[in-house]
């Protein structure tokens, strides 16, 4: 009962399950239950999932014939609940008048003066003071010990983005069409059919840069983990440290840290393999699926889903824009573009009108 006002649809909670305690998700509030004896929720485990992600989980459960609870667990990395933020012990000066007669000896006086100047000190900065000295000030009501989360280091210095190259006419037309759709704030899907070397990544970068003042995030999916660091470097040269990376090759703590950065709005772009489609942006503006034809977007364990299709549906549920990019579009996407379900954008020339490679067909029977 005491948790009722704190719970919403999507809340992550700890519940009793037999002799165990497990993490569960609130999916609704029925007026009454058919079960007579219900156990209480033990505690709230963390921030709730966004409404858009809850809608997406319900769609995935229905479309892929999978239990709703398992669909939700697929979206939330287990590390988020298993890995807790690092905490540091701190010593702070209490406010009010202090009895100077309670301070004994030069060490306690030196610590008091240091606290008077800094107000708060970490225990790492108290290496020159014995535990008894620290305890004496706390016992005298002059200071107190508390714990706080260790903040991730922030890059120092002003960030200077790379200069934007001049766009080819076809690139500029694609950027204009996608940006106009993003500014409308309603769902639209594009198939960006651009030949190899036509500068599709630059189109993505320009469209994402247009989101910077809107408070909306962007997700960029790549088919293979091996491609993620390469693309990440290019995006960080343009957007600095406001780019997160999500993929299964990261450690639990790395994934949990990036997940929290995204959910707290400290990040504008999330790049990764298919699981990055579940990046918990509070507001989503753009979803990009690069090389959308690749079979590696298909998850074949647990909840079996097609990452490209989930990306389109997430954009639809959150009134965002989805861009599917490829030099060789899949049959499904080509058909959807031909039937006007997707809006087709073509880039038929390479950057700077570089020539296409020469292709010669050899008959191996004569080779």
XYZ file of C-alpha atoms in Angstrom:
367
model
C 0.000 0.000 0.000
C 2.776 2.430 0.878
C 4.251 2.049 -2.640
C 0.960 2.690 -4.465
C 1.592 6.389 -5.173
C 5.116 5.648 -6.448
C 4.154 2.958 -8.969
C 3.357 3.548 -12.636
C 3.034 1.278 -15.637
C 6.610 0.275 -16.432
C 7.928 0.447 -12.849
C 10.665 -2.091 -12.143
C 9.988 -3.799 -8.812
C 11.250 -6.581 -6.553
C 8.621 -9.248 -5.813
C 8.572 -12.505 -3.819
C 8.547 -15.564 -6.084
C 8.457 -18.716 -4.005
C 11.505 -18.548 -1.770
C 13.287 -16.139 -4.125
C 13.152 -12.430 -4.852
C 12.962 -11.532 -8.530
C 12.717 -8.379 -10.639
C 9.352 -7.773 -12.296
C 7.611 -5.001 -14.232
C 4.281 -3.337 -13.475
C 2.017 -3.706 -16.546
C -1.270 -2.379 -15.166
C -3.584 -1.802 -12.203
C -6.666 -4.061 -12.223
C -9.590 -3.064 -10.013
C -9.687 -6.507 -8.404
C -7.862 -9.814 -8.684
C -9.159 -13.343 -9.128
C -6.495 -14.490 -6.672
C -7.487 -14.322 -3.009
C -4.060 -14.300 -1.381
C -1.662 -11.846 -2.974
C 1.873 -11.107 -1.816
C 3.090 -7.527 -1.528
C 5.652 -5.893 -3.769
C 8.846 -5.681 -1.722
C 10.510 -2.590 -3.217
C 10.986 -0.479 -6.320
C 14.091 -1.671 -8.196
C 14.780 1.334 -10.408
C 13.335 3.988 -12.698
C 10.318 2.928 -14.791
C 10.505 2.004 -18.452
C 9.289 4.702 -20.810
C 5.695 4.332 -22.110
C 7.020 3.888 -25.657
C 9.124 0.899 -24.628
C 6.191 -0.671 -22.799
C 4.066 -0.321 -25.954
C 6.894 -1.831 -27.984
C 7.163 -4.786 -25.583
C 3.417 -5.440 -25.913
C 3.678 -5.344 -29.718
C 6.698 -7.686 -29.735
C 4.954 -10.162 -27.425
C 1.933 -10.249 -29.719
C 3.738 -10.176 -33.075
C 6.485 -12.675 -32.214
C 4.252 -14.889 -30.001
C 6.390 -14.479 -26.881
C 5.478 -13.944 -23.189
C 5.203 -10.248 -22.312
C 7.501 -10.554 -19.295
C 10.264 -12.102 -21.404
C 9.778 -9.444 -24.080
C 10.354 -6.762 -21.440
C 13.424 -8.546 -20.074
C 14.874 -8.660 -23.603
C 14.781 -4.855 -23.696
C 16.439 -4.266 -20.305
C 20.054 -5.444 -19.904
C 20.322 -7.591 -16.805
C 23.373 -5.585 -15.813
C 21.205 -2.520 -15.157
C 19.767 -4.103 -12.024
C 22.669 -6.392 -11.148
C 25.361 -3.709 -11.275
C 25.007 -0.917 -8.774
C 26.753 2.451 -9.183
C 30.084 2.756 -7.419
C 29.724 4.652 -4.149
C 32.308 6.659 -2.239
C 32.415 7.520 1.467
C 32.418 11.255 2.123
C 32.959 13.481 5.165
C 31.063 16.772 5.365
C 30.993 19.658 7.837
C 27.676 20.022 9.638
C 26.042 23.437 9.596
C 25.587 25.554 12.724
C 27.814 26.765 15.546
C 30.474 24.321 16.739
C 31.987 23.882 20.196
C 35.662 24.551 19.602
C 36.467 23.088 23.024
C 35.442 19.666 21.678
C 38.363 19.741 19.212
C 41.384 18.004 20.719
C 44.902 18.198 19.382
C 46.478 19.625 16.196
C 45.284 16.827 13.884
C 41.616 17.366 14.741
C 42.076 21.137 14.347
C 43.779 20.674 10.960
C 40.889 18.475 9.757
C 38.339 20.993 11.058
C 40.058 23.865 9.217
C 40.242 21.816 6.026
C 36.536 20.976 6.279
C 35.713 24.632 6.957
C 37.393 25.496 3.671
C 36.149 22.588 1.506
C 32.884 21.626 3.332
C 32.982 18.102 1.837
C 35.912 15.688 1.449
C 36.139 12.172 0.083
C 37.859 9.513 2.190
C 40.461 9.264 -0.577
C 41.461 12.842 0.345
C 41.659 12.008 4.057
C 44.673 9.715 3.830
C 46.722 11.900 6.192
C 44.136 11.675 8.971
C 43.668 8.653 11.241
C 40.200 7.058 11.530
C 40.162 8.072 15.206
C 40.565 11.737 14.223
C 37.648 11.538 11.795
C 35.495 9.683 14.333
C 36.241 12.285 17.025
C 34.818 15.134 14.895
C 31.721 13.044 14.095
C 31.192 12.186 17.790
C 31.479 15.880 18.663
C 28.698 16.713 16.188
C 31.023 18.738 13.959
C 31.041 16.439 10.899
C 29.188 13.430 9.505
C 29.954 10.556 7.138
C 27.734 9.772 4.136
C 27.936 7.906 0.826
C 27.324 9.152 -2.710
C 27.479 7.724 -6.219
C 30.823 8.138 -7.946
C 30.304 10.411 -10.926
C 31.767 9.355 -14.255
C 34.639 11.607 -15.354
C 33.608 14.253 -17.861
C 35.932 15.224 -20.669
C 37.519 18.576 -19.986
C 37.977 21.382 -22.433
C 35.720 22.741 -25.114
C 34.741 20.339 -27.863
C 35.336 21.430 -31.445
C 33.423 19.304 -33.955
C 34.918 18.259 -37.265
C 34.083 20.504 -40.198
C 31.087 19.300 -42.180
C 31.940 18.398 -45.781
C 29.968 19.931 -48.617
C 27.038 17.768 -49.593
C 26.343 16.432 -53.052
C 22.920 17.499 -54.447
C 21.401 14.050 -53.877
C 22.733 13.977 -50.299
C 21.325 17.445 -49.632
C 17.917 16.399 -50.969
C 17.890 13.340 -48.684
C 18.881 15.415 -45.634
C 16.180 17.959 -46.419
C 13.435 15.323 -46.778
C 14.382 13.473 -43.578
C 14.851 16.667 -41.528
C 11.464 18.015 -42.596
C 9.831 14.772 -41.451
C 11.677 14.917 -38.100
C 10.549 18.522 -37.561
C 6.914 17.521 -38.173
C 7.075 15.250 -35.124
C 5.142 12.394 -36.710
C 6.101 8.924 -37.910
C 7.589 8.452 -41.356
C 9.796 5.700 -42.755
C 12.427 6.225 -45.456
C 14.387 3.773 -47.545
C 17.693 5.465 -48.391
C 18.964 3.550 -51.434
C 22.475 4.849 -52.016
C 25.264 3.187 -53.935
C 28.409 2.156 -52.054
C 30.504 5.232 -51.313
C 27.618 7.676 -51.830
C 27.958 9.239 -48.347
C 24.951 7.773 -46.538
C 26.715 8.142 -43.166
C 27.085 11.880 -43.744
C 23.335 12.047 -44.369
C 22.768 10.370 -40.986
C 25.145 12.788 -39.256
C 23.438 15.862 -40.724
C 19.962 14.660 -39.795
C 21.040 13.846 -36.235
C 22.731 17.244 -35.808
C 19.335 18.827 -36.510
C 18.000 17.158 -33.350
C 20.463 18.917 -31.033
C 18.041 21.650 -29.894
C 14.918 19.473 -29.698
C 15.809 17.305 -26.695
C 15.169 14.166 -28.745
C 17.626 11.289 -29.111
C 18.750 9.242 -32.100
C 19.506 5.524 -32.412
C 21.929 4.239 -35.054
C 21.976 0.478 -35.645
C 24.818 -1.336 -37.393
C 24.719 -5.027 -38.370
C 27.952 -6.146 -36.692
C 29.637 -5.297 -33.388
C 32.934 -4.995 -35.265
C 31.570 -1.963 -37.147
C 30.500 -0.135 -33.985
C 33.901 1.316 -32.862
C 34.613 2.553 -36.386
C 31.280 4.377 -36.629
C 31.502 5.515 -32.993
C 34.767 7.334 -33.713
C 33.229 9.198 -36.618
C 30.173 10.232 -34.607
C 32.246 11.363 -31.612
C 34.296 13.605 -33.881
C 31.028 15.342 -34.742
C 29.094 15.184 -31.438
C 31.764 14.748 -28.762
C 31.059 12.734 -25.613
C 27.264 12.838 -26.045
C 27.410 9.541 -27.955
C 26.800 6.190 -26.228
C 27.631 2.678 -27.376
C 25.499 -0.407 -26.671
C 26.332 -3.955 -27.708
C 26.765 -7.424 -26.204
C 30.559 -7.268 -26.339
C 30.701 -4.727 -23.501
C 31.147 -5.621 -19.827
C 28.108 -5.537 -17.538
C 29.270 -2.347 -15.847
C 29.954 -0.624 -19.184
C 26.487 -1.501 -20.476
C 24.816 -0.393 -17.246
C 26.695 2.917 -17.290
C 25.736 3.666 -20.903
C 22.119 2.620 -20.248
C 21.861 5.058 -17.327
C 23.483 7.875 -19.347
C 20.879 7.434 -22.071
C 17.887 7.247 -19.718
C 19.053 10.359 -17.829
C 19.272 12.429 -21.023
C 23.066 12.843 -20.894
C 23.426 11.383 -24.394
C 22.069 12.453 -27.806
C 23.039 9.400 -29.880
C 23.189 5.655 -29.152
C 25.129 3.436 -31.556
C 25.193 -0.336 -31.498
C 24.065 -3.670 -32.867
C 20.426 -4.819 -32.899
C 19.893 -4.617 -29.106
C 20.597 -0.860 -29.242
C 17.105 -0.462 -30.719
C 15.914 -0.595 -27.086
C 18.045 2.397 -25.969
C 15.897 4.111 -23.287
C 15.730 7.658 -24.643
C 13.038 9.705 -22.827
C 12.162 11.201 -26.228
C 13.096 9.636 -29.547
C 13.419 11.598 -32.781
C 15.254 9.389 -35.273
C 16.109 5.710 -35.755
C 18.686 4.754 -38.398
C 19.221 1.164 -39.555
C 22.438 1.062 -41.583
C 22.873 -1.830 -44.039
C 19.256 -2.748 -43.357
C 19.416 -5.815 -45.613
C 21.846 -7.720 -43.349
C 20.615 -10.993 -41.827
C 22.516 -10.277 -38.604
C 19.663 -7.980 -37.525
C 17.728 -11.184 -36.808
C 17.922 -12.362 -33.199
C 17.776 -16.173 -33.129
C 17.905 -16.864 -29.368
C 15.268 -16.198 -26.716
C 12.820 -13.707 -28.178
C 13.424 -14.142 -31.912
C 12.944 -10.744 -33.543
C 13.995 -8.823 -36.651
C 15.837 -5.711 -35.452
C 15.002 -3.737 -38.578
C 11.253 -4.307 -38.169
C 11.385 -3.532 -34.446
C 13.182 -0.267 -35.288
C 10.390 0.736 -37.680
C 7.705 -0.130 -35.134
C 9.457 1.724 -32.301
C 9.658 4.837 -34.467
C 5.957 4.488 -35.269
C 4.938 4.092 -31.618
C 6.981 7.140 -30.555
C 6.168 9.423 -33.529
C 9.778 9.360 -34.678
C 11.353 8.983 -38.122
C 13.000 5.750 -39.269
C 15.651 5.645 -42.002
C 16.669 2.314 -43.545
C 19.930 2.681 -45.456
C 21.421 0.246 -47.948
C 23.159 -0.053 -51.300
C 21.322 -3.364 -51.811
C 17.926 -3.081 -50.077
C 16.151 -6.178 -48.832
C 13.234 -7.493 -50.852
C 10.779 -6.523 -48.093
C 12.010 -2.921 -47.872
C 12.102 -2.545 -51.659
C 8.502 -3.743 -51.850
C 7.416 -1.399 -49.043
C 9.023 1.508 -50.896
C 7.402 0.515 -54.197
C 3.986 0.299 -52.514
C 4.539 3.745 -50.879
C 4.617 2.331 -47.334
C 8.153 3.733 -47.138
C 9.321 6.919 -48.839
C 12.137 6.153 -51.288
C 15.271 8.331 -51.424
C 17.958 7.582 -54.011
C 21.632 8.537 -54.138
C 22.896 7.243 -57.465
C 26.323 8.903 -57.529
C 29.362 8.436 -55.334
C 30.869 11.330 -53.386
C 32.664 13.804 -55.694
C 31.341 11.748 -58.618
C 34.038 9.144 -58.097
C 33.762 6.357 -60.678
C 32.209 3.028 -59.776
C 34.585 0.048 -59.875
C 34.779 -1.780 -63.177
C 33.002 -5.122 -63.141
C 33.911 -7.958 -65.462
C 32.074 -11.289 -65.582
C 34.358 -14.294 -66.075
C 33.274 -17.712 -67.297
C 35.221 -20.040 -65.020
C 34.819 -22.884 -67.511
C 37.142 -20.965 -69.815
C 39.496 -19.652 -67.076
